[in-house]
Coordinates of N, CA, C and O in Angstrom, one line a residue:
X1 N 0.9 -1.2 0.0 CA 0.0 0.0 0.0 C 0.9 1.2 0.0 O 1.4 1.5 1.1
X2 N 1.2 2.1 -1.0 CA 1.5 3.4 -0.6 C 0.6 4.5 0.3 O -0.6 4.3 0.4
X3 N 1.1 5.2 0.7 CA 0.3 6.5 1.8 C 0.6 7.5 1.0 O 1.7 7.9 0.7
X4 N -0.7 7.9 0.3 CA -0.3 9.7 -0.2 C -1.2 10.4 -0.3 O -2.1 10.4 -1.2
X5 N -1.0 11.1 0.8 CA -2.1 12.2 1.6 C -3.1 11.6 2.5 O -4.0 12.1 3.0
X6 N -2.6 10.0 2.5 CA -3.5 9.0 3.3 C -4.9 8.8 2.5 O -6.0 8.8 3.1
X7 N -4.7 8.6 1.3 CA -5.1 8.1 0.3 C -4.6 6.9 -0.1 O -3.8 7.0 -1.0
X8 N -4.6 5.3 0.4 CA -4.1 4.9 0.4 C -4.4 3.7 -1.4 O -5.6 3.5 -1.6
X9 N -3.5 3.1 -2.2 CA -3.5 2.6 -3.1 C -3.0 1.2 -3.0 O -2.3 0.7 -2.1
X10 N -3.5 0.5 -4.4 CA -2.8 -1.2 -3.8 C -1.6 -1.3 -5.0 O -1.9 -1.2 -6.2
X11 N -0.5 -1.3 -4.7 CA 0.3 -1.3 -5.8 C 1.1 -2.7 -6.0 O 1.2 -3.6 -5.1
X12 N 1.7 -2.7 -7.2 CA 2.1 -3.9 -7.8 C 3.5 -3.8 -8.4 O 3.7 -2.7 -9.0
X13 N 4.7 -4.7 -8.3 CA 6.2 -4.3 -8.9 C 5.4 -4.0 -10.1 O 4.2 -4.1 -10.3
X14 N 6.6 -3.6 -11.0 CA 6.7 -3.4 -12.3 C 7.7 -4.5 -12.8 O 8.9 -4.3 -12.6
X15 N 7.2 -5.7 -13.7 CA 7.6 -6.5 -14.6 C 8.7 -5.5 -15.5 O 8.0 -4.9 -16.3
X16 N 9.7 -5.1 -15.7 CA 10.1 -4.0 -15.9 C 10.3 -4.9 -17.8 O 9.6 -4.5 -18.7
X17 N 11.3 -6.0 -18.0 CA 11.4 -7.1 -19.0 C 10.7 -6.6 -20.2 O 11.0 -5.9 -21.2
X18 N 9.1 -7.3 -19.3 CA 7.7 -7.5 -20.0 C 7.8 -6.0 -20.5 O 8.1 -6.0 -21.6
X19 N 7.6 -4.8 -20.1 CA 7.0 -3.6 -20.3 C 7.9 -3.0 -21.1 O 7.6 -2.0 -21.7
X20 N 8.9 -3.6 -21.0 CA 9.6 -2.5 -22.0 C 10.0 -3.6 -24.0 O 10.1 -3.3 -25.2
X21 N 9.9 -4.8 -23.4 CA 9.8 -5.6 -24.5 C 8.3 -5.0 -25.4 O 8.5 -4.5 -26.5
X22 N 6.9 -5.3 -24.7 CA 6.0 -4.9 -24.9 C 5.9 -3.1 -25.8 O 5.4 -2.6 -26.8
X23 N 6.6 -2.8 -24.9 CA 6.5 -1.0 -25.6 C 7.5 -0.7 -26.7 O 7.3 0.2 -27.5
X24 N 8.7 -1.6 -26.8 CA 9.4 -1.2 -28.3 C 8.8 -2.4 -29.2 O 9.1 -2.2 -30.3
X25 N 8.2 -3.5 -29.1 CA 7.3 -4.1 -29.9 C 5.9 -3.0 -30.6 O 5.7 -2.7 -31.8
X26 N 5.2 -2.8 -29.7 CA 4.7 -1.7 -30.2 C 4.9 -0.6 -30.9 O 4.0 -0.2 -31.6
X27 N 6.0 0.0 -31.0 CA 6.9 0.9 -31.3 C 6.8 1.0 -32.4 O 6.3 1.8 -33.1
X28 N 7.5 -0.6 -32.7 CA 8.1 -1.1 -33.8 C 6.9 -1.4 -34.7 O 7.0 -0.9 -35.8
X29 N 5.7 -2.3 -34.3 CA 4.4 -2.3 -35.3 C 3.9 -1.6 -35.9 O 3.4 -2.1 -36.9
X30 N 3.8 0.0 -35.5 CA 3.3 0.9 -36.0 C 4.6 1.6 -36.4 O 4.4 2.8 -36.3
X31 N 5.7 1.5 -36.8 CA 7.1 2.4 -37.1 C 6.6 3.8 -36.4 O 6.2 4.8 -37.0
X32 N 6.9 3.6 -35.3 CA 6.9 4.4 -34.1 C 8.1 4.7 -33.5 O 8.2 5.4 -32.5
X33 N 9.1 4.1 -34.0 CA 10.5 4.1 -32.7 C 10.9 5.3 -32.6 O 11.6 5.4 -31.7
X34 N 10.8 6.7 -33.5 CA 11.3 7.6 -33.4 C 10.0 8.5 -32.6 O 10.4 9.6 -32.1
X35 N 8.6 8.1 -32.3 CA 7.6 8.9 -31.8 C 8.2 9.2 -30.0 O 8.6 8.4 -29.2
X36 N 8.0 10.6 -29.9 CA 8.1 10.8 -29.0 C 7.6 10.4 -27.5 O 8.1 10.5 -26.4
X37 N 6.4 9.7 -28.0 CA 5.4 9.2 -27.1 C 6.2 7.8 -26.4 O 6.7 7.5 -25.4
X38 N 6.1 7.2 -27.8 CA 7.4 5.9 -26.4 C 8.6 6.2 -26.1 O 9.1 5.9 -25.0
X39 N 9.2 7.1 -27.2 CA 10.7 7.1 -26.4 C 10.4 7.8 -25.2 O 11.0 7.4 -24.2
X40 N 9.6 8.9 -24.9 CA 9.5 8.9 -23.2 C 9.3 7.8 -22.8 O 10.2 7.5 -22.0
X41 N 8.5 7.0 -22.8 CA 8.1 5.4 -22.1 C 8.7 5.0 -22.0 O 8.9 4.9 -20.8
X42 N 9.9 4.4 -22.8 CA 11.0 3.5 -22.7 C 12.1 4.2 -21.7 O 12.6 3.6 -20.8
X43 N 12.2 5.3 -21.9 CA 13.5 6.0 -21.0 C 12.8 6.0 -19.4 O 13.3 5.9 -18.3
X44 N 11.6 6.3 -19.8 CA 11.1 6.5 -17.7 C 11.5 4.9 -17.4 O 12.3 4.6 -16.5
X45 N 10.8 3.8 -18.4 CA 11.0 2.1 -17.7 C 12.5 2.0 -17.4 O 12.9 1.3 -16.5
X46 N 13.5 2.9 -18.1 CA 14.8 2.5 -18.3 C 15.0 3.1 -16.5 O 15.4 2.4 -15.6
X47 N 14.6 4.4 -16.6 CA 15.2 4.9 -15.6 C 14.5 4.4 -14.2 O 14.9 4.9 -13.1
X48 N 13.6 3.5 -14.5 CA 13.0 3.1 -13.2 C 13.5 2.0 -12.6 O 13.4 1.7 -11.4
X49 N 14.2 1.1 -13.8 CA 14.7 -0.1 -13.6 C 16.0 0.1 -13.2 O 16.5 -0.8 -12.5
X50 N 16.7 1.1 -13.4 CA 18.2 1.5 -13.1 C 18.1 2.0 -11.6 O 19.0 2.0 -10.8
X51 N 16.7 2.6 -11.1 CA 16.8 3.0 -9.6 C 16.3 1.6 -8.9 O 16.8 1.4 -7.8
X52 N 15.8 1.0 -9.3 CA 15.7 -0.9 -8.6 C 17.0 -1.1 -8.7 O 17.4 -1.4 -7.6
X53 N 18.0 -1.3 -9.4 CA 19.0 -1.7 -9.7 C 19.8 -1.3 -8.3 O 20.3 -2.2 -7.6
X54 N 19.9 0.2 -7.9 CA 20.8 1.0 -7.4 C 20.0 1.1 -5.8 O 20.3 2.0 -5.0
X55 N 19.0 0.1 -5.7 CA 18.3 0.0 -4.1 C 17.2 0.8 -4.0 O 16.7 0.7 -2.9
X56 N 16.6 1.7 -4.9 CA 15.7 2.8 -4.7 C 14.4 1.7 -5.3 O 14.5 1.3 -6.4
X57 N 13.5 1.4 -4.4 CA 12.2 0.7 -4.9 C 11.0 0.9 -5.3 O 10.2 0.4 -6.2
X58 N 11.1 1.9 -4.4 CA 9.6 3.0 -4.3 C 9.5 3.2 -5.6 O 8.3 3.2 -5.8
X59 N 10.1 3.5 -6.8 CA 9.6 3.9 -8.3 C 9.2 2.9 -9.0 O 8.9 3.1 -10.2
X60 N 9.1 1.0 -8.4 CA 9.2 0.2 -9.2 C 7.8 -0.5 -8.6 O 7.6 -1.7 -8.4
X61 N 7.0 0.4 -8.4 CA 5.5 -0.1 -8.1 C 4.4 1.1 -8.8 O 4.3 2.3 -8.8
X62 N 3.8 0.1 -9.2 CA 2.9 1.0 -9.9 C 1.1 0.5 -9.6 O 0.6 -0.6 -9.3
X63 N 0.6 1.4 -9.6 CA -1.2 1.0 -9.0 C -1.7 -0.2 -9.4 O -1.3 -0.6 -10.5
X64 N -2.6 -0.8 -8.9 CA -3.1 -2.1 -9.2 C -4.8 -1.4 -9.7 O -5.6 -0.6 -9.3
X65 N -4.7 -2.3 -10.7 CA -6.3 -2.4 -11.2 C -6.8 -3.1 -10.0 O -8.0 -3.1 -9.8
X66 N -6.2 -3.7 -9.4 CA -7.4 -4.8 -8.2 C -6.3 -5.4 -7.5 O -5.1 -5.1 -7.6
X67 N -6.8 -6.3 -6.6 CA -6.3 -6.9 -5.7 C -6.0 -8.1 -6.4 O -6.6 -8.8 -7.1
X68 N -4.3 -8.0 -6.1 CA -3.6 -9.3 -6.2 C -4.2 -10.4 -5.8 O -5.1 -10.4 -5.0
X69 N -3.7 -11.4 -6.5 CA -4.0 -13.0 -5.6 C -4.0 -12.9 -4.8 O -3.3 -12.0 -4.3
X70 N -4.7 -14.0 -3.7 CA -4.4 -14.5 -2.6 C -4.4 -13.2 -1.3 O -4.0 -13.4 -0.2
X71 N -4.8 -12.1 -1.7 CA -4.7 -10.9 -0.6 C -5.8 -10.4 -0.1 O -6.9 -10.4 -0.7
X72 N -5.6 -10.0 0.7 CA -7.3 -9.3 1.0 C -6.9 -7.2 1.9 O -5.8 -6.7 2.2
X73 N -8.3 -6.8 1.9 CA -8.0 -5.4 2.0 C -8.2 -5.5 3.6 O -9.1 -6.2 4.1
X74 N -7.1 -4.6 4.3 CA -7.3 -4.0 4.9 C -6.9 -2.5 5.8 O -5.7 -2.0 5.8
X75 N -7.7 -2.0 6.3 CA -7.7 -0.3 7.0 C -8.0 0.0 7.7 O -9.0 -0.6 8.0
X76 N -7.5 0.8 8.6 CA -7.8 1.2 9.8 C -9.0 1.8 10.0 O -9.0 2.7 9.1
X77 N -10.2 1.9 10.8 CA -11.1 2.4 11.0 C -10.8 4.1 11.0 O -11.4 4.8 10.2
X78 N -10.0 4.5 11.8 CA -9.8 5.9 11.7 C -9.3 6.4 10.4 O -9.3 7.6 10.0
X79 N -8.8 5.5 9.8 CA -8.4 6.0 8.3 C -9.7 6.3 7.8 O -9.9 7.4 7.5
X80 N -10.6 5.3 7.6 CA -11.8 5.2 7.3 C -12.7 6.6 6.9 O -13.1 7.2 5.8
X81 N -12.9 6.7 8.5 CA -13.2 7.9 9.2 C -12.8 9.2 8.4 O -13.5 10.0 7.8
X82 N -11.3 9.0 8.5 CA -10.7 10.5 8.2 C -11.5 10.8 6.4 O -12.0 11.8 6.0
X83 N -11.2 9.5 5.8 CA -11.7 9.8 4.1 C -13.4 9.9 4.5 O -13.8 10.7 3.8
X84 N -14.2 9.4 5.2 CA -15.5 9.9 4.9 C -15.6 11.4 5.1 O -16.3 12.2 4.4
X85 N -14.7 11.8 6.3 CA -15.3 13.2 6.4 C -14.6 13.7 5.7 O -14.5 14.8 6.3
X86 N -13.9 13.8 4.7 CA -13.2 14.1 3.7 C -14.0 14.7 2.5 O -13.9 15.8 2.1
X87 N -15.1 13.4 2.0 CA -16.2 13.3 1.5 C -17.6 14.0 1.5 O -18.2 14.5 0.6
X88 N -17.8 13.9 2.7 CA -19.2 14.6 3.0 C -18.5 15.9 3.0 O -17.4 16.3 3.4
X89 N -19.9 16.8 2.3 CA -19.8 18.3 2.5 C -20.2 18.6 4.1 O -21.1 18.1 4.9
X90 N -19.3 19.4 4.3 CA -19.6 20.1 6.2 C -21.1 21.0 6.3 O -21.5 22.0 5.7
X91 N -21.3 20.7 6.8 CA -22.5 20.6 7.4 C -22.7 22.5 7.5 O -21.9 22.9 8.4
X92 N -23.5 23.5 6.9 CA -23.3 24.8 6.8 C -24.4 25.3 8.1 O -25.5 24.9 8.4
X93 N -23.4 26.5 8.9 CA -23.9 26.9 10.3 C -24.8 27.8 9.6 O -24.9 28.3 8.5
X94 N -25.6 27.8 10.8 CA -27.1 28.9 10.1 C -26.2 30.1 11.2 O -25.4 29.9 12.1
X95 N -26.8 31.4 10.8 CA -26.1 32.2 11.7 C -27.1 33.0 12.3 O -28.2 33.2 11.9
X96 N -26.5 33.3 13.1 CA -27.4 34.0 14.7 C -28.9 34.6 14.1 O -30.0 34.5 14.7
X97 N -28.3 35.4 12.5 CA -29.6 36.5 11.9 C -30.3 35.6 11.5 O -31.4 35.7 12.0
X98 N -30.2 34.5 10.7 CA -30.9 33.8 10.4 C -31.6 33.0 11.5 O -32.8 32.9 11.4
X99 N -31.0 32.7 12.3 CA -32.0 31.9 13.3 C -33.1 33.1 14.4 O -34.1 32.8 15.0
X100 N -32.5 34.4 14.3 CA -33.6 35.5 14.6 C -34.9 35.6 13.4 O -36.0 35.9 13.8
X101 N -34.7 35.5 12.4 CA -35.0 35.6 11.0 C -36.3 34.8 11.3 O -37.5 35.1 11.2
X102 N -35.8 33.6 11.7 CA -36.3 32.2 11.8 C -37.7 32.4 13.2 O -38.9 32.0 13.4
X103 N -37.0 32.8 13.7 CA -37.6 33.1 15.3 C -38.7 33.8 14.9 O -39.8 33.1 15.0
X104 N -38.7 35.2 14.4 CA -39.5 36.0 14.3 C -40.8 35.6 13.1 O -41.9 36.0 13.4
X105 N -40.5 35.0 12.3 CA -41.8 34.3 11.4 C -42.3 33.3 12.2 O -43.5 33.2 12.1
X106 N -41.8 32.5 13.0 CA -42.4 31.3 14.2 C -43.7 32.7 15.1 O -44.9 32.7 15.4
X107 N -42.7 33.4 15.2 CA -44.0 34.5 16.0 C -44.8 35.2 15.6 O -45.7 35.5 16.3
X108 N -44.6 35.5 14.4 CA -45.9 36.2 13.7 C -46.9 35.2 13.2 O -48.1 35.4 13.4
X109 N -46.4 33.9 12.6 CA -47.2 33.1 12.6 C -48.5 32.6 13.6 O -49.7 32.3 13.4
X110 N -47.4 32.6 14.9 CA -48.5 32.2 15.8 C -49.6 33.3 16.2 O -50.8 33.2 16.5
X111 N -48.8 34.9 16.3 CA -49.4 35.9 16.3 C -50.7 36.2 15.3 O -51.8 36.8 15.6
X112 N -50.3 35.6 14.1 CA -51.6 36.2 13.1 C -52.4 35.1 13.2 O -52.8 34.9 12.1
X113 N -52.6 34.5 13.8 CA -53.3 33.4 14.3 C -54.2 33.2 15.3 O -55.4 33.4 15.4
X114 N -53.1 32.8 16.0 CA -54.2 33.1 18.1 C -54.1 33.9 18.5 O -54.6 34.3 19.6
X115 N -53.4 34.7 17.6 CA -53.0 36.4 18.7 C -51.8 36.8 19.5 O -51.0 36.0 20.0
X116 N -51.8 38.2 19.7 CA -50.0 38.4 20.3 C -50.1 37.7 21.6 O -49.1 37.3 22.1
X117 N -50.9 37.6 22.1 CA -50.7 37.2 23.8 C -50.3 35.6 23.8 O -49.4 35.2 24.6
X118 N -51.0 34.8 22.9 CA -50.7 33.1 23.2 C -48.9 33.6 22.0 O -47.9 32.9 22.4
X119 N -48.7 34.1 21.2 CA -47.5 34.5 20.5 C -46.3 34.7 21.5 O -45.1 34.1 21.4
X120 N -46.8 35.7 22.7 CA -45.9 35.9 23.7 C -45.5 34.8 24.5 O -44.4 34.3 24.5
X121 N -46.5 34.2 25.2 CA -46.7 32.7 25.7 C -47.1 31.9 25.2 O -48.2 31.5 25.4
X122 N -46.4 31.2 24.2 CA -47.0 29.7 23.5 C -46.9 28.5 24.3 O -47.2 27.4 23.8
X123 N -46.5 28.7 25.3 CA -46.0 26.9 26.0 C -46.7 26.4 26.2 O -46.6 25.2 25.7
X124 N -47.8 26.7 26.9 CA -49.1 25.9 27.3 C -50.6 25.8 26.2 O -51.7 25.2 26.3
X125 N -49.9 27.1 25.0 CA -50.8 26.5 23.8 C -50.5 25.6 23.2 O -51.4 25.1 22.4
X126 N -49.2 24.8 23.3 CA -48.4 23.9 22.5 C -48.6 23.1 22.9 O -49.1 22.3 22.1
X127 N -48.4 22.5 24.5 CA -48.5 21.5 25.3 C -49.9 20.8 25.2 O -50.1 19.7 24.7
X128 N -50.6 21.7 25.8 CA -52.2 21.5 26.0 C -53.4 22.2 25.6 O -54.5 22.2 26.2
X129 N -52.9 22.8 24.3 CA -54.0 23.7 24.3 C -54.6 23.4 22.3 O -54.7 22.4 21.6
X130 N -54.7 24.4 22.2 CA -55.5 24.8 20.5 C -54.2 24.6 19.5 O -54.1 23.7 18.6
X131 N -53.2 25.5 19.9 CA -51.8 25.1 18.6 C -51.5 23.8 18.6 O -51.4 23.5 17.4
X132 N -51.3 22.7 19.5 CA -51.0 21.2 19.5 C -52.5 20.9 18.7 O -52.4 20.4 17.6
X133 N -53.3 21.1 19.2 CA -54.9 20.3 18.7 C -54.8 20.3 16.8 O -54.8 19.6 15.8
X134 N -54.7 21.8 17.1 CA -54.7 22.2 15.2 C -53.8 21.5 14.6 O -54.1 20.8 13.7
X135 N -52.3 21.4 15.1 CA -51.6 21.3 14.3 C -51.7 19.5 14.0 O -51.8 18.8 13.0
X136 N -51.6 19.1 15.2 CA -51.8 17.1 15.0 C -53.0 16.6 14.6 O -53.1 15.4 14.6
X137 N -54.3 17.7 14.2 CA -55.4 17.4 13.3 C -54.8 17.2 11.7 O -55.2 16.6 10.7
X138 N -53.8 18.0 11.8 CA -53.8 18.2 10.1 C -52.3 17.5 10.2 O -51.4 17.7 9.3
X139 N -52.1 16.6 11.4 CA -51.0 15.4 10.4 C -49.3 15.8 10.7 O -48.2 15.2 10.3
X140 N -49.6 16.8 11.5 CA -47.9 17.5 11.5 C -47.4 17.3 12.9 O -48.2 17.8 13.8
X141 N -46.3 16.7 13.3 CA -45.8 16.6 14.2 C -45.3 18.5 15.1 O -44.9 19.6 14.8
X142 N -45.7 17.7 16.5 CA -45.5 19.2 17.6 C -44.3 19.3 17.9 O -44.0 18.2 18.2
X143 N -43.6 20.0 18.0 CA -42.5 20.4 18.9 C -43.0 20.7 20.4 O -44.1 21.4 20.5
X144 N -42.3 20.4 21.6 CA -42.8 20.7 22.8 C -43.0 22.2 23.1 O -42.3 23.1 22.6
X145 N -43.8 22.4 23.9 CA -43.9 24.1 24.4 C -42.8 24.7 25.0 O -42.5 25.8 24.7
X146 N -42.3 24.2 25.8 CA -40.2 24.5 25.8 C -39.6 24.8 24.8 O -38.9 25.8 24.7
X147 N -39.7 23.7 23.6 CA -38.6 23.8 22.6 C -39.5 25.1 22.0 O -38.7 26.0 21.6
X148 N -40.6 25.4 21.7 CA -40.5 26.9 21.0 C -40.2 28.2 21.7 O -39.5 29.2 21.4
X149 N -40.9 27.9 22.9 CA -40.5 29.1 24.0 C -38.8 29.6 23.6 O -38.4 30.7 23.3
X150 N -38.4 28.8 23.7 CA -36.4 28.3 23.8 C -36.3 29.1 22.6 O -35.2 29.6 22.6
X151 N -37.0 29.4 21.3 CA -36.9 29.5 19.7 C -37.2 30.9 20.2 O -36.2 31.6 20.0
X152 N -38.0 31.5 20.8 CA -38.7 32.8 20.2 C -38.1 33.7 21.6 O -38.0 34.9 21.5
X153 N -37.7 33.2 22.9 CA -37.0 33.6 24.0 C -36.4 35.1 23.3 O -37.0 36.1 23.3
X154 N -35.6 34.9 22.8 CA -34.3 36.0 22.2 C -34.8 37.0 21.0 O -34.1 37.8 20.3
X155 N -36.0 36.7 20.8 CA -35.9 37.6 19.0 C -37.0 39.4 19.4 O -38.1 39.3 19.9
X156 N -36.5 40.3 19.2 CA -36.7 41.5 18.7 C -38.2 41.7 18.2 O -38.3 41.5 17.0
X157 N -39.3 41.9 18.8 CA -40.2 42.1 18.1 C -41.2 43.4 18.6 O -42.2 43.7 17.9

């Protein structure tokens, strides 16, 4: 497995022989030996085989389409971890205005409604009263009379 950026890959030697037999046969099929395109090819295999040669390894592995024989995958959970949240988009903060923003339509709503006084005090219309009745007639889940009080506590009106 190489590590890069902890992105981790399954890599495989490089047959160096096969690949370079392979790429001046090709070369040679299409009267290519002067194209630029392999002779870079040939010279990188040359020069990769010459750093295997001289102890340097790390250039003589190249990615695998798949899992070798006989091997199986494994990763550390925290690795895991770290590439999901990598992945998922972060999660965007609502900010203070917006959640005033937010507040303040919760209160006019209830205001053009039952009126500013149960608007001011909604807890016990929510709990036990007309806003819980209405709203779980027509199918929609309540929030407790705490959790709005908690919403509308702080907003400017």
């Amino acid at each position: 497995m190489a590590d890069g950026e902890k992105r981790f890959q399954v890599v495989q030697k490089i047959d160096f022989e096969r690949e370079l037999i392979a790429l001046v046969k090709l070369s040679q099929s299409q009267r290519e030996e002067e194209n630029g395109f392999f002779k870079a090819h040939i010279e990188r295999f040359k020069q990769i085989k010459n750093a295997k040669i001289i102890g340097d390894i790390y250039d003589s592995f190249v990615p695998c389409v798949g899992l070798p024989e006989n091997s199986y995958f494994a990763i550390k959970k925290e690795d895991i971890d770290v590439f999901v949240s990598m992945c998922m988009p972060a999660s965007k903060k609502i900010s203070p205005k917006t959640t005033n923003k937010q507040a303040e339509f919760i209160y006019a709503l209830i205001a053009a409604h039952y009126g500013q006084d149960v608007a001011n005090n909604p807890r016990s219309h929510i709990d036990n009263g007309d806003i819980r009745i209405d709203l779980e007639s027509k199918g929609f889940d309540v929030p407790s009379g705490n959790t709005v009080s908690g919403w509308l506590k702080n907003i400017n009106v």
